[in-house]
Amino acid sequence: MSTVTIRDVARRAAVSVASASRALNNHSSVTPATRQRVIEAARALDYVPHLGARSLSRGRSNTIGVVLPDLFGEFFSEIIRGIDYAAHRRGLQLLLSNMHGSADETELAIRAMRGRVDGLLVMSPQVDAEFLGRNLPKGLPAIVMNAAASDGTHPTIAIDNLAGAREAVAHLVAQGCKRIAHVTGPRGNADADARRAGFRAAVTELLGADAGIEIEGDFSEASGIDAAWQILSQRPHIDGVFAANDMMAVACMATLAEGGMHAPDDVAIIGFDGVPIAQYVTPALSTMALNLAELGERALEKLVAITESEDQVEATTEMLKPELVIRASSRRHA
Amino acid sequence: MSTVTIRDVARRAAVSVASASRALNNHSSVTPATRQRVIEAARALDYVPHLGARSLSRGRSNTIGVVLPDLFGEFFSEIIRGIDYAAHRRGLQLLLSNMHGSADETELAIRAMRGRVDGLLVMSPQVDAEFLGRNLPKGLPAIVMNAAASDGTHPTIAIDNLAGAREAVAHLVAQGCKRIAHVTGPRGNADADARRAGFRAAVTELLGADAGIEIEGDFSEASGIDAAWQILSQRPHIDGVFAANDMMAVACMATLAEGGMHAPDDVAIIGFDGVPIAQYVTPALSTMALNLAELGERALEKLVAITESEDQVEATTEMLKPELVIRASSRRHA
DNA sequence: GGGGCGCGTGTAACCGTTTCCAAGCGCCTC
DNA sequence: GAGGCGCTTGGAAACGGTTACACGCGCCCC
């Protein structure tokens, strides 16, 4: 074991551990001579401070915890990238936790963070505000990303799913679609539910309630394929598809093409999220684009801000608005 | 602060901290009655153990550190997913570090792990074995993923880039390609260098040295686009492209199509890595597929194995062989 | 020339757990 | 009835750092 402690360093430099600690941490009031001796001793022994011990005594760890519902796919990897980028700039480490879609595990994951992180970034679209309020440790700064609703005590950064979904539908209608299918996300998922609600509202308003049909999906590639088969068998024919995420949109579009329905001429298709893959499929996928890396980055910055400010933080809610990106998959030659 | 410690619990249950600790950890020899009292007290106070303190006194953290060169793109997110999957199964946490492509940061990242992790997973294709040998803490179990060469003391899991590149070229030749371009990865990157070497060897052997040209890339989307412009301006025309990763292949293929060179008829294209996106582009991209999630998973399992076994571990090297996946982008109607 | 002040250093307490060791206690056995 | 054993419990020492506090010393200033 690289089990050389600060005591060894102190002994070799012939000073007390206090001085050694001070010298190594660039603290005030250490003679240049002592500092030099200590640093040399540390180098000679190849001393590396034990960060666990340090954080125990300092009361802070320079680490922030990230609790995500999953690690699968570009959606989350983009968010992590944004978080990491901001964390790196501030010299913070990331402790990652994945609750694999279950509320029990969310609770577990959150508890496992106690005493190891200075703050928490929680994204958990399937638990509600009440749950978070009950489980988030009292004194630990936390940012809730994209929750069903704010619990009223933690700042929140959420995606404006409702507005996004409405805009997606409006776009399809503007392209001339008369009968639109919505491939939904899983029930109970806050994002999915909000997108569904936006779809319903917009369709009812613009075309009448009968013009919209919902096909149950779960954000997965497989469910996008299933949805395509259902669409192919629909009568009268569907001429517009709004999928609750890009992954389903991509898979659905490819499968529809196999079945003879080609975008954009036979059917206009739009997704949600704006993950990188969307621009490489053929035809390129229209989408309600989110800057997920920025979402992660902003969440971390916000967390740092409340960590550093002493005074009570107010539970503000920031909204991230999706941006309509029109590509070939929904562009009608009108 | 949720600053209730085990002392508070002990006091409320009217036992010593020792007994409290034993009760909470399901230790041997605590009366059911005491255990009950302690557990109730803990619940009443909403006690959550301070894991930093625990790991200090226990000498293990139930956390493993992951040092990656980057967090960008599907390549790494797939690896992380695999690691997470295996870690989750064993109740381990993940401390993530990103060295942003620099050797200095690698050193920093590794040092920042001391005292917080029980083992290390290091992937760092741009540093050599000597560097790792110098920087990896002596007593800390570590697995090197995909390094230039083993440092002889740490077990290694590496990708068989050489064989993969040869197979890719052989496939293009079998499709009738006579003049093949290789869009390379960045120099100094072990994976990139090995793929380049494999390309050279295979081209020379199968078509003669003149049949191959190398176009410098850096694994990024942008460099795939640049490469396409160079290919479009080549005389005589290139009829096969082997890109050092899928991202460049995808971007290159799309740009070539804009310039009038369509795969697979005008040019056969194959990538490397087998990231998910490859199957959704049009035409679907042929690739040398790696099961990256499995790579991550195996690395973690191996790490756990050496962590648990007392005896000296031998520095074995495991090879992950890429698998040729033929899709439309390289399938000639021949 | 003595009191005070500032500087550098050391001693020891502390962070929150776990765990070694010793001690109390009841019961069985010889 | 005493010795011993096993079970439960508590005190205290770790783990490896940081830091409050005290202390010695040289200097300046009145």
XYZ file of C-alpha atoms (C1' of nucleotides) in Angstrom:
728
model
C 0.000 0.000 0.000
C 1.091 3.459 -0.742
C 0.528 3.783 2.947
C 2.763 6.719 3.668
C 0.941 9.206 5.835
C 1.536 12.787 6.688
C 3.140 11.584 9.911
C 5.884 9.905 7.925
C 6.475 13.068 6.003
C 6.612 15.099 9.193
C 9.089 12.718 10.761
C 11.391 12.775 7.773
C 11.282 16.558 7.593
C 11.754 16.758 11.366
C 8.716 18.884 11.971
C 5.336 18.333 13.558
C 2.418 17.008 11.564
C 0.783 20.380 11.958
C 3.611 22.115 10.185
C 3.711 19.441 7.547
C 0.038 19.880 6.883
C 0.407 23.624 6.741
C 3.359 23.469 4.413
C 1.634 21.101 2.017
C -1.516 23.159 1.914
C 0.197 26.444 1.211
C -1.029 27.719 4.480
C -0.067 30.991 5.984
C 2.895 31.263 8.248
C 5.379 28.602 7.429
C 9.001 29.492 6.954
C 10.184 29.016 3.381
C 12.883 26.769 4.778
C 10.429 24.453 6.561
C 8.116 24.409 3.640
C 10.986 23.380 1.430
C 12.016 20.562 3.744
C 8.482 19.270 3.978
C 7.919 19.344 0.273
C 11.148 17.512 -0.350
C 10.266 14.879 2.212
C 6.857 14.430 0.627
C 8.363 14.020 -2.773
C 10.989 11.613 -1.540
C 8.388 9.408 0.115
C 5.965 9.782 -2.776
C 3.339 11.027 -0.398
C -0.213 11.362 -1.634
C -2.740 12.749 0.816
C -5.588 10.492 1.836
C -8.557 12.393 0.515
C -11.058 10.457 2.524
C -9.400 11.513 5.738
C -9.064 15.039 4.517
C -12.698 15.390 3.724
C -13.637 13.993 7.115
C -11.645 16.576 8.961
C -12.305 19.460 6.601
C -15.967 18.719 6.373
C -15.981 18.915 2.619
C -15.044 16.530 -0.090
C -14.758 18.497 -3.304
C -17.018 15.934 -4.795
C -20.527 16.225 -6.002
C -22.917 13.350 -6.361
C -24.910 12.718 -9.486
C -27.986 10.533 -9.364
C -29.369 9.580 -12.734
C -32.230 7.300 -13.703
C -30.110 5.469 -16.201
C -26.832 5.570 -18.008
C -28.078 4.329 -21.279
C -27.914 6.242 -24.504
C -26.992 9.652 -25.648
C -29.505 11.489 -23.547
C -27.661 10.829 -20.325
C -24.203 10.781 -21.716
C -24.744 14.311 -22.976
C -25.886 15.447 -19.566
C -22.946 13.815 -17.862
C -20.633 15.445 -20.319
C -22.019 18.855 -19.424
C -21.759 18.181 -15.721
C -18.248 16.896 -16.055
C -17.185 19.877 -18.071
C -18.319 22.319 -15.424
C -17.048 20.174 -12.571
C -13.649 19.833 -14.119
C -13.335 23.569 -14.478
C -13.866 23.885 -10.748
C -11.704 20.977 -9.733
C -14.592 18.877 -8.508
C -14.897 15.128 -8.660
C -18.028 13.289 -9.690
C -19.575 10.421 -7.779
C -21.978 8.735 -10.112
C -25.026 6.791 -9.183
C -27.572 5.090 -11.304
C -30.912 4.168 -9.898
C -31.897 1.935 -12.759
C -35.363 3.301 -12.940
C -36.498 2.345 -9.472
C -37.590 4.567 -6.642
C -36.149 2.270 -3.985
C -32.792 2.524 -5.595
C -33.082 6.254 -5.771
C -33.453 6.322 -2.043
C -30.512 3.990 -1.641
C -28.374 5.989 -4.007
C -29.119 9.200 -2.202
C -28.260 7.710 1.164
C -25.044 6.311 -0.179
C -23.910 9.844 -0.865
C -23.986 11.057 2.706
C -20.584 12.098 3.911
C -18.944 11.785 0.573
C -20.283 14.661 -1.417
C -20.765 18.370 -0.919
C -23.851 18.542 -3.040
C -26.246 16.511 -5.088
C -27.572 16.616 -8.619
C -30.673 14.510 -8.857
C -32.546 13.616 -11.991
C -35.340 11.260 -11.364
C -38.332 11.695 -13.614
C -40.269 8.862 -12.038
C -40.404 10.062 -8.483
C -42.525 12.914 -7.333
C -41.764 15.972 -5.318
C -43.017 14.470 -2.103
C -40.583 11.586 -2.391
C -37.675 13.904 -2.951
C -38.623 16.103 -0.068
C -38.650 13.094 2.177
C -35.395 11.608 0.976
C -33.052 14.410 0.177
C -30.842 14.914 3.216
C -31.729 18.086 4.994
C -28.467 19.943 5.104
C -27.102 18.829 1.764
C -27.361 21.287 -1.102
C -29.156 19.717 -4.015
C -30.438 20.594 -7.424
C -33.340 18.716 -8.871
C -33.099 18.277 -12.575
C -36.248 17.874 -14.423
C -38.557 16.587 -11.726
C -42.295 16.216 -11.932
C -42.613 19.273 -9.807
C -40.395 21.149 -7.485
C -40.667 20.048 -3.886
C -40.617 23.678 -3.002
C -37.324 23.561 -1.172
C -34.761 22.658 -3.807
C -33.895 24.681 -6.874
C -34.970 22.970 -10.029
C -33.956 22.965 -13.633
C -36.645 21.472 -15.767
C -37.408 20.937 -19.398
C -40.413 22.704 -20.785
C -41.940 19.542 -22.164
C -45.397 20.945 -22.487
C -44.396 23.842 -24.702
C -42.050 21.597 -26.653
C -44.716 19.063 -27.419
C -47.153 21.753 -28.513
C -44.609 23.237 -30.832
C -43.821 19.865 -32.347
C -47.469 19.222 -33.082
C -47.962 22.723 -34.444
C -45.080 22.130 -36.784
C -46.569 18.890 -38.092
C -49.893 20.602 -38.613
C -48.182 23.415 -40.463
C -46.699 20.795 -42.778
C -50.181 19.673 -43.627
C -50.589 16.665 -41.347
C -54.194 15.752 -40.621
C -53.855 12.659 -38.501
C -51.033 12.454 -36.030
C -49.701 9.641 -33.901
C -47.807 10.199 -30.689
C -45.384 7.504 -29.652
C -45.338 8.075 -25.923
C -42.775 7.531 -23.223
C -43.452 5.305 -20.227
C -46.321 6.238 -17.955
C -45.217 7.653 -14.658
C -42.214 9.304 -16.207
C -42.648 13.005 -15.716
C -41.128 14.001 -19.033
C -43.188 11.467 -20.886
C -46.395 12.485 -19.177
C -45.861 16.165 -19.893
C -45.099 15.505 -23.545
C -48.230 13.439 -23.822
C -50.289 16.194 -22.250
C -48.817 18.758 -24.621
C -49.610 16.514 -27.555
C -53.217 16.081 -26.495
C -53.755 19.761 -25.919
C -52.243 20.820 -29.209
C -54.002 18.209 -31.320
C -57.356 18.968 -29.771
C -56.875 22.635 -30.298
C -55.564 22.527 -33.844
C -57.232 19.517 -35.427
C -59.847 18.248 -33.012
C -59.528 15.440 -30.531
C -60.118 12.684 -33.079
C -57.092 13.577 -35.122
C -54.636 12.269 -32.553
C -53.851 8.728 -31.538
C -51.456 7.612 -28.849
C -49.207 4.605 -29.128
C -47.598 3.450 -25.915
C -43.838 3.412 -25.925
C -41.113 3.445 -23.292
C -38.326 5.538 -24.841
C -36.582 2.410 -26.102
C -35.537 1.530 -29.583
C -37.683 -1.601 -29.445
C -40.824 0.309 -28.634
C -40.185 2.615 -31.582
C -40.163 -0.412 -33.849
C -43.365 -1.749 -32.325
C -45.003 1.602 -32.797
C -44.125 1.549 -36.472
C -45.966 -1.724 -36.986
C -49.037 -0.320 -35.356
C -48.900 2.779 -37.493
C -48.554 0.719 -40.653
C -51.763 -1.109 -39.806
C -53.794 2.000 -39.019
C -56.758 3.031 -41.086
C -57.167 5.767 -42.071
C -53.516 6.373 -42.618
C -51.439 8.404 -40.268
C -49.555 11.228 -41.902
C -47.617 12.616 -38.959
C -45.646 11.099 -36.098
C -44.459 12.840 -32.985
C -42.262 10.546 -30.917
C -41.544 11.356 -27.299
C -37.826 10.940 -27.840
C -35.370 10.713 -30.701
C -34.415 7.117 -30.152
C -37.969 5.952 -30.746
C -38.352 8.357 -33.645
C -35.262 6.988 -35.363
C -36.231 3.373 -34.901
C -39.816 4.072 -35.888
C -38.802 5.931 -39.019
C -36.500 3.152 -40.162
C -39.186 0.536 -39.615
C -41.863 2.582 -41.343
C -39.589 2.847 -44.361
C -39.268 -0.921 -44.435
C -43.038 -1.064 -44.486
C -43.232 1.342 -47.379
C -44.047 4.542 -45.551
C -41.274 6.993 -46.268
C -40.599 10.238 -44.510
C -41.245 12.969 -45.249
C -43.552 12.333 -48.202
C -45.771 9.610 -46.783
C -45.428 10.681 -43.197
C -43.791 13.615 -41.426
C -41.781 12.629 -38.354
C -40.408 14.598 -35.463
C -38.652 13.497 -32.290
C -37.672 15.081 -29.010
C -34.309 15.645 -27.258
C -32.026 16.558 -30.112
C -29.440 13.875 -29.526
C -26.511 13.819 -31.964
C -27.677 10.720 -33.791
C -30.723 12.563 -35.115
C -28.759 14.477 -37.701
C -27.103 11.427 -39.193
C -30.048 9.247 -40.003
C -31.621 9.441 -43.407
C -33.719 11.409 -43.782
C -32.255 13.586 -41.038
C -34.640 13.714 -38.118
C -36.512 16.833 -37.106
C -36.609 17.233 -33.382
C -37.306 19.451 -30.430
C -33.681 19.946 -29.515
C -32.456 20.295 -25.965
C -28.983 21.384 -25.168
C -28.440 18.621 -22.679
C -24.795 19.340 -22.058
C -25.778 22.867 -21.172
C -28.479 21.556 -18.883
C -25.893 19.556 -16.989
C -23.489 22.419 -16.930
C -26.041 24.863 -15.625
C -27.185 22.449 -12.980
C -23.688 22.087 -11.669
C -23.031 25.803 -11.718
C -26.206 26.399 -9.826
C -25.267 23.796 -7.277
C -21.888 25.353 -6.735
C -23.533 28.726 -6.346
C -25.814 27.588 -3.567
C -22.999 25.629 -1.962
C -20.908 28.732 -1.690
C -23.539 31.205 -0.665
C -24.253 31.056 3.025
C -27.714 32.463 3.010
C -30.868 30.556 2.448
C -31.427 29.682 -1.164
C -34.781 30.132 -2.740
C -36.241 27.232 -4.617
C -36.246 28.773 -8.039
C -37.308 26.818 -11.068
C -35.448 27.347 -14.267
C -37.017 26.211 -17.507
C -35.074 24.878 -20.439
C -36.957 25.507 -23.614
C -36.619 23.005 -26.451
C -35.864 24.448 -29.838
C -37.598 23.301 -32.985
C -35.034 21.950 -35.423
C -36.543 21.209 -38.790
C -34.745 18.646 -40.860
C -35.698 16.477 -43.796
C -37.920 14.018 -41.921
C -40.737 16.512 -41.562
C -40.169 18.936 -44.399
C -43.020 18.712 -46.837
C -42.524 19.930 -50.365
C -45.862 21.598 -49.930
C -27.136 19.519 8.138
C -28.386 16.064 8.529
C -25.669 16.075 11.106
C -26.959 13.337 13.326
C -24.140 10.978 14.172
C -23.991 7.536 15.582
C -23.376 9.117 18.969
C -26.809 10.687 18.884
C -28.318 7.369 18.029
C -26.421 5.666 20.828
C -27.505 8.266 23.335
C -31.152 8.002 22.384
C -31.053 4.223 22.561
C -29.126 4.411 25.825
C -26.274 2.260 24.663
C -22.648 2.861 23.814
C -21.585 3.888 20.329
C -19.916 0.524 20.014
C -23.170 -1.285 20.494
C -24.958 1.103 18.222
C -22.454 0.463 15.490
C -22.731 -3.272 15.969
C -26.481 -3.208 15.912
C -26.642 -1.166 12.758
C -24.152 -3.334 10.953
C -25.842 -6.609 11.756
C -22.855 -7.606 13.729
C -22.651 -10.712 15.777
C -23.612 -10.652 19.397
C -26.143 -7.951 20.007
C -29.276 -8.740 21.921
C -32.382 -8.570 19.782
C -33.728 -6.089 22.277
C -30.779 -3.721 21.989
C -30.702 -4.047 18.253
C -34.345 -3.129 18.168
C -33.836 -0.081 20.340
C -30.921 1.105 18.262
C -32.734 0.648 15.003
C -35.722 2.525 16.277
C -33.560 5.350 17.500
C -31.815 5.511 14.146
C -35.092 5.656 12.302
C -36.507 8.256 14.642
C -33.501 10.498 14.168
C -33.305 9.769 10.461
C -29.737 8.684 10.880
C -27.653 8.106 7.781
C -24.111 6.860 8.338
C -21.287 9.080 7.219
C -19.663 6.976 4.561
C -16.510 8.981 4.458
C -15.852 8.278 8.094
C -16.765 4.670 7.655
C -14.345 4.137 4.839
C -11.602 5.794 6.835
C -12.008 3.459 9.731
C -12.821 0.369 7.737
C -10.059 0.966 5.274
C -12.297 0.410 2.299
C -14.741 2.564 0.504
C -16.860 0.330 -1.675
C -16.039 2.668 -4.454
C -13.964 2.165 -7.513
C -12.365 4.930 -9.503
C -12.697 5.218 -13.236
C -10.244 7.313 -15.193
C -11.225 7.913 -18.782
C -9.622 10.016 -21.482
C -12.885 11.695 -22.328
C -16.586 11.523 -21.746
C -17.622 12.437 -25.202
C -19.651 10.241 -27.471
C -21.002 6.793 -27.489
C -17.666 5.061 -27.225
C -17.187 6.056 -23.619
C -20.779 6.076 -22.622
C -21.004 2.439 -23.638
C -17.983 1.579 -21.538
C -19.340 3.432 -18.557
C -22.611 1.654 -18.950
C -20.858 -1.696 -18.791
C -18.831 -0.695 -15.769
C -21.865 0.657 -14.020
C -23.839 -2.458 -14.697
C -21.257 -4.688 -13.077
C -20.596 -2.248 -10.254
C -24.247 -1.964 -9.439
C -24.588 -5.695 -9.198
C -21.901 -5.689 -6.550
C -23.083 -2.638 -4.703
C -20.131 -0.527 -5.672
C -20.076 3.187 -6.300
C -18.272 4.825 -9.174
C -15.978 7.805 -8.865
C -15.533 9.211 -12.314
C -12.593 11.138 -13.593
C -11.922 12.575 -16.966
C -8.437 13.501 -17.949
C -9.432 15.448 -21.000
C -6.730 13.971 -23.117
C -3.761 15.206 -21.156
C -1.104 13.205 -19.379
C -0.725 15.769 -16.611
C -4.374 15.495 -15.849
C -4.127 11.752 -15.834
C -1.573 11.996 -13.088
C -3.739 14.438 -11.193
C -6.807 12.307 -11.608
C -5.036 9.252 -10.336
C -3.712 11.061 -7.295
C -7.132 12.439 -6.544
C -8.352 8.888 -6.084
C -6.093 7.993 -3.198
C -8.019 7.181 -0.082
C -11.359 7.239 -1.760
C -11.418 4.153 -3.886
C -10.624 0.490 -3.453
C -9.449 0.032 -6.985
C -8.854 1.796 -10.234
C -9.948 1.329 -13.804
C -7.688 3.315 -16.069
C -8.127 3.880 -19.756
C -5.597 6.190 -21.147
C -4.573 5.474 -24.697
C -2.175 8.365 -24.895
C 0.139 7.481 -22.056
C 2.614 4.666 -22.182
C 3.306 1.818 -19.850
C 6.212 3.559 -18.211
C 4.030 6.481 -17.217
C 1.446 4.237 -15.687
C 4.016 2.256 -13.792
C 5.304 5.464 -12.324
C 1.966 6.942 -11.423
C -0.292 4.159 -10.374
C -0.179 3.991 -6.585
C 1.689 0.936 -5.465
C -0.781 -0.783 -3.236
C -3.934 0.066 -5.136
C -5.406 -2.634 -7.333
C -5.792 -1.394 -10.856
C -6.818 -2.594 -14.252
C -5.451 -0.937 -17.325
C -7.916 -0.830 -20.155
C -6.555 -0.704 -23.563
C -3.115 0.751 -22.941
C -0.283 1.007 -25.408
C 1.349 -1.871 -23.651
C 1.064 -3.456 -20.301
C 3.426 -2.068 -17.731
C 4.041 -5.610 -16.668
C 2.539 -5.220 -13.257
C -1.130 -4.477 -13.853
C -3.618 -6.729 -15.563
C -4.741 -5.336 -18.861
C -7.720 -5.609 -21.110
C -6.944 -4.388 -24.557
C -8.574 -4.176 -27.938
C -6.978 -6.136 -30.723
C -6.730 -3.138 -32.996
C -4.136 -4.638 -35.256
C -6.196 -7.676 -36.140
C -9.321 -5.566 -36.434
C -7.748 -3.155 -38.886
C -6.403 -5.987 -41.008
C -9.791 -7.605 -41.161
C -11.438 -4.354 -42.151
C -9.027 -3.850 -45.019
C -9.357 -7.464 -46.097
C -13.093 -7.004 -46.229
C -12.816 -3.919 -48.429
C -10.452 -5.735 -50.736
C -12.848 -8.656 -50.927
C -15.515 -6.208 -52.057
C -13.309 -5.242 -54.929
C -11.686 -2.065 -53.616
C -8.423 -1.178 -55.314
C -7.472 2.097 -53.696
C -8.219 2.545 -50.048
C -8.047 5.583 -47.786
C -7.573 5.324 -44.053
C -8.948 8.165 -41.966
C -6.678 7.896 -38.962
C -7.083 8.721 -35.316
C -4.775 11.175 -33.556
C -1.087 10.354 -33.459
C 0.098 9.234 -30.061
C -3.168 7.535 -29.316
C -2.418 3.870 -28.900
C -5.624 2.658 -30.497
C -5.201 4.977 -33.430
C -1.592 4.009 -33.955
C -2.342 0.326 -33.884
C -5.193 0.688 -36.337
C -2.952 2.647 -38.632
C -0.284 -0.012 -38.425
C -2.809 -2.717 -39.196
C -4.043 -0.754 -42.183
C -0.552 -0.337 -43.585
C 0.344 -3.951 -43.151
C -2.835 -5.236 -44.731
C -2.809 -2.863 -47.681
C 0.806 -3.565 -48.452
C 0.224 -7.255 -48.266
C -2.985 -7.410 -50.266
C -2.734 -4.588 -52.791
C 0.768 -3.200 -52.553
C 1.960 -0.162 -50.641
C 0.809 2.333 -53.258
C -2.817 1.364 -52.913
C -3.215 2.950 -49.496
C -3.329 6.571 -48.526
C -3.645 7.975 -45.037
C -5.697 11.002 -44.136
C -5.038 12.445 -40.713
C -8.027 12.573 -38.427
C -8.577 12.817 -34.699
C -11.662 10.665 -34.052
C -13.910 13.727 -34.238
C -16.891 14.344 -36.427
C -15.206 17.426 -37.853
C -12.167 15.516 -38.977
C -14.399 12.994 -40.726
C -15.889 15.822 -42.739
C -12.466 17.208 -43.591
C -11.359 13.790 -44.699
C -14.309 13.563 -47.058
C -13.280 16.748 -48.849
C -9.807 15.403 -49.327
C -11.128 12.154 -50.680
C -13.394 13.946 -53.119
C -10.405 15.776 -54.541
C -8.198 12.690 -54.923
C -7.132 11.429 -58.285
C -7.311 8.602 -59.088
C -10.482 8.024 -57.221
C -10.615 6.254 -53.940
C -13.007 3.324 -53.863
C -12.696 2.240 -50.245
C -12.549 4.041 -46.922
C -11.542 2.577 -43.598
C -12.098 5.093 -40.834
C -10.427 4.604 -37.467
C -13.723 5.061 -35.663
C -17.407 5.102 -36.440
C -17.961 8.761 -35.727
C -15.534 9.791 -38.455
C -16.929 7.144 -40.767
C -20.460 8.434 -40.343
C -19.523 12.071 -40.870
C -17.288 11.195 -43.778
C -19.938 9.094 -45.465
C -22.534 11.838 -45.196
C -20.165 14.428 -46.598
C -19.042 12.182 -49.423
C -22.669 11.727 -50.386
C -23.089 15.478 -50.562
C -20.149 15.547 -52.906
C -21.686 12.910 -55.117
C -19.815 9.837 -53.909
C -22.382 7.395 -52.597
C -21.731 4.312 -50.544
C -21.604 1.517 -51.299
C -21.600 1.872 -55.080
C -19.050 4.630 -55.542
C -17.092 3.859 -52.402
C -17.212 1.139 -49.781
C -16.957 2.419 -46.224
C -16.204 0.718 -42.952
C -15.700 2.122 -39.475
C -14.429 0.839 -36.158
C -15.996 0.499 -32.675
C -19.518 -0.592 -33.475
C -21.304 2.194 -31.650
C -25.093 2.111 -31.805
C -25.406 5.022 -34.194
C -23.739 3.005 -36.945
C -26.823 0.930 -37.635
C -29.143 3.885 -38.076
C -27.348 5.934 -40.646
C -28.177 5.404 -44.283
C -26.700 3.364 -45.669
C -26.104 1.468 -42.462
C -22.438 1.518 -41.598
C -20.240 -1.543 -41.697
C -17.869 -1.638 -38.792
C -15.441 -3.617 -36.703
C -17.725 -3.949 -33.735
C -16.529 -3.977 -30.159
C -18.731 -4.922 -27.315
C -17.754 -1.939 -25.250
C -20.239 -2.497 -22.498
C -18.809 -5.951 -22.078
C -15.306 -4.518 -22.026
C -16.265 -2.285 -19.132
C -18.059 -5.063 -17.381
C -15.172 -7.457 -17.685
C -12.721 -4.856 -16.512
C -14.710 -4.271 -13.373
C -15.146 -7.954 -12.686
C -11.452 -8.467 -13.068
C -10.738 -5.623 -10.716
C -13.048 -7.030 -8.105
C -11.388 -10.394 -8.486
C -7.923 -9.081 -7.765
C -9.254 -6.904 -4.979
C -10.642 -9.904 -3.220
C -7.847 -12.360 -3.787
C -5.047 -11.916 -1.334
C -2.263 -13.457 -3.321
C -0.147 -11.687 -5.867
C -1.953 -11.118 -9.124
C -0.248 -11.839 -12.361
C -0.298 -9.158 -14.999
C -2.338 -10.981 -17.569
C -3.411 -9.312 -20.772
C -6.809 -10.065 -22.129
C -7.575 -9.271 -25.741
C -10.936 -8.128 -26.992
C -11.363 -9.075 -30.615
C -13.448 -6.819 -32.851
C -16.044 -8.519 -34.948
C -16.646 -7.689 -38.579
C -20.205 -6.468 -39.040
C -21.103 -6.064 -42.678
C -23.876 -3.622 -43.411
C -24.979 -1.727 -46.498
C -22.176 0.824 -46.563
C -19.625 -1.695 -47.800
C -21.731 -4.332 -49.475
C -20.990 -4.387 -53.181
C -23.536 -5.857 -55.482
C -20.646 -7.610 -57.172
C 14.695 47.740 29.783
C 10.239 45.644 30.104
C 5.638 44.841 28.172
C 3.334 43.627 24.145
C 2.957 41.954 19.630
C 3.556 38.974 15.721
C 5.489 35.105 13.834
C 6.531 30.197 13.507
C 5.906 25.938 15.628
C 4.102 22.062 18.394
C 0.488 19.656 21.207
C -3.723 17.852 21.149
C -8.524 17.808 20.051
C -11.554 16.749 16.536
C -14.119 14.840 12.240
C -17.621 9.937 12.543
C -16.944 5.431 12.273
C -15.254 0.609 13.411
C -13.120 -2.691 16.290
C -9.800 -4.511 19.827
C -9.801 -5.537 24.420
C -11.363 -5.928 28.868
C -14.966 -6.361 31.981
C -19.552 -7.677 33.888
C -22.663 -11.232 34.391
C -25.320 -15.442 34.428
C -25.033 -20.346 34.079
C -23.137 -24.765 33.775
C -20.059 -28.115 35.489
C -17.084 -30.455 38.428
C -19.518 -23.371 45.813
C -15.907 -21.865 42.947
C -13.907 -21.711 38.538
C -14.635 -21.131 33.812
C -16.961 -20.141 29.731
C -19.864 -17.618 26.560
C -22.498 -13.815 25.648
C -23.291 -8.927 25.739
C -21.560 -4.522 26.541
C -18.637 -0.333 27.111
C -14.230 2.268 26.952
C -10.860 3.719 24.091
C -7.767 3.454 20.352
C -7.396 3.541 15.929
C -8.058 5.510 10.654
C -5.269 10.134 8.428
C -5.847 14.265 8.087
C -6.859 19.685 9.767
C -6.850 23.320 12.982
C -7.753 25.811 17.646
C -4.948 27.023 21.022
C -0.794 27.665 23.605
C 3.904 28.675 23.717
C 8.570 30.462 22.923
C 11.078 33.833 20.791
C 12.828 38.153 18.803
C 11.582 42.838 17.968
C 9.740 47.332 18.470
C 8.311 51.034 21.139
C 7.520 53.790 24.947
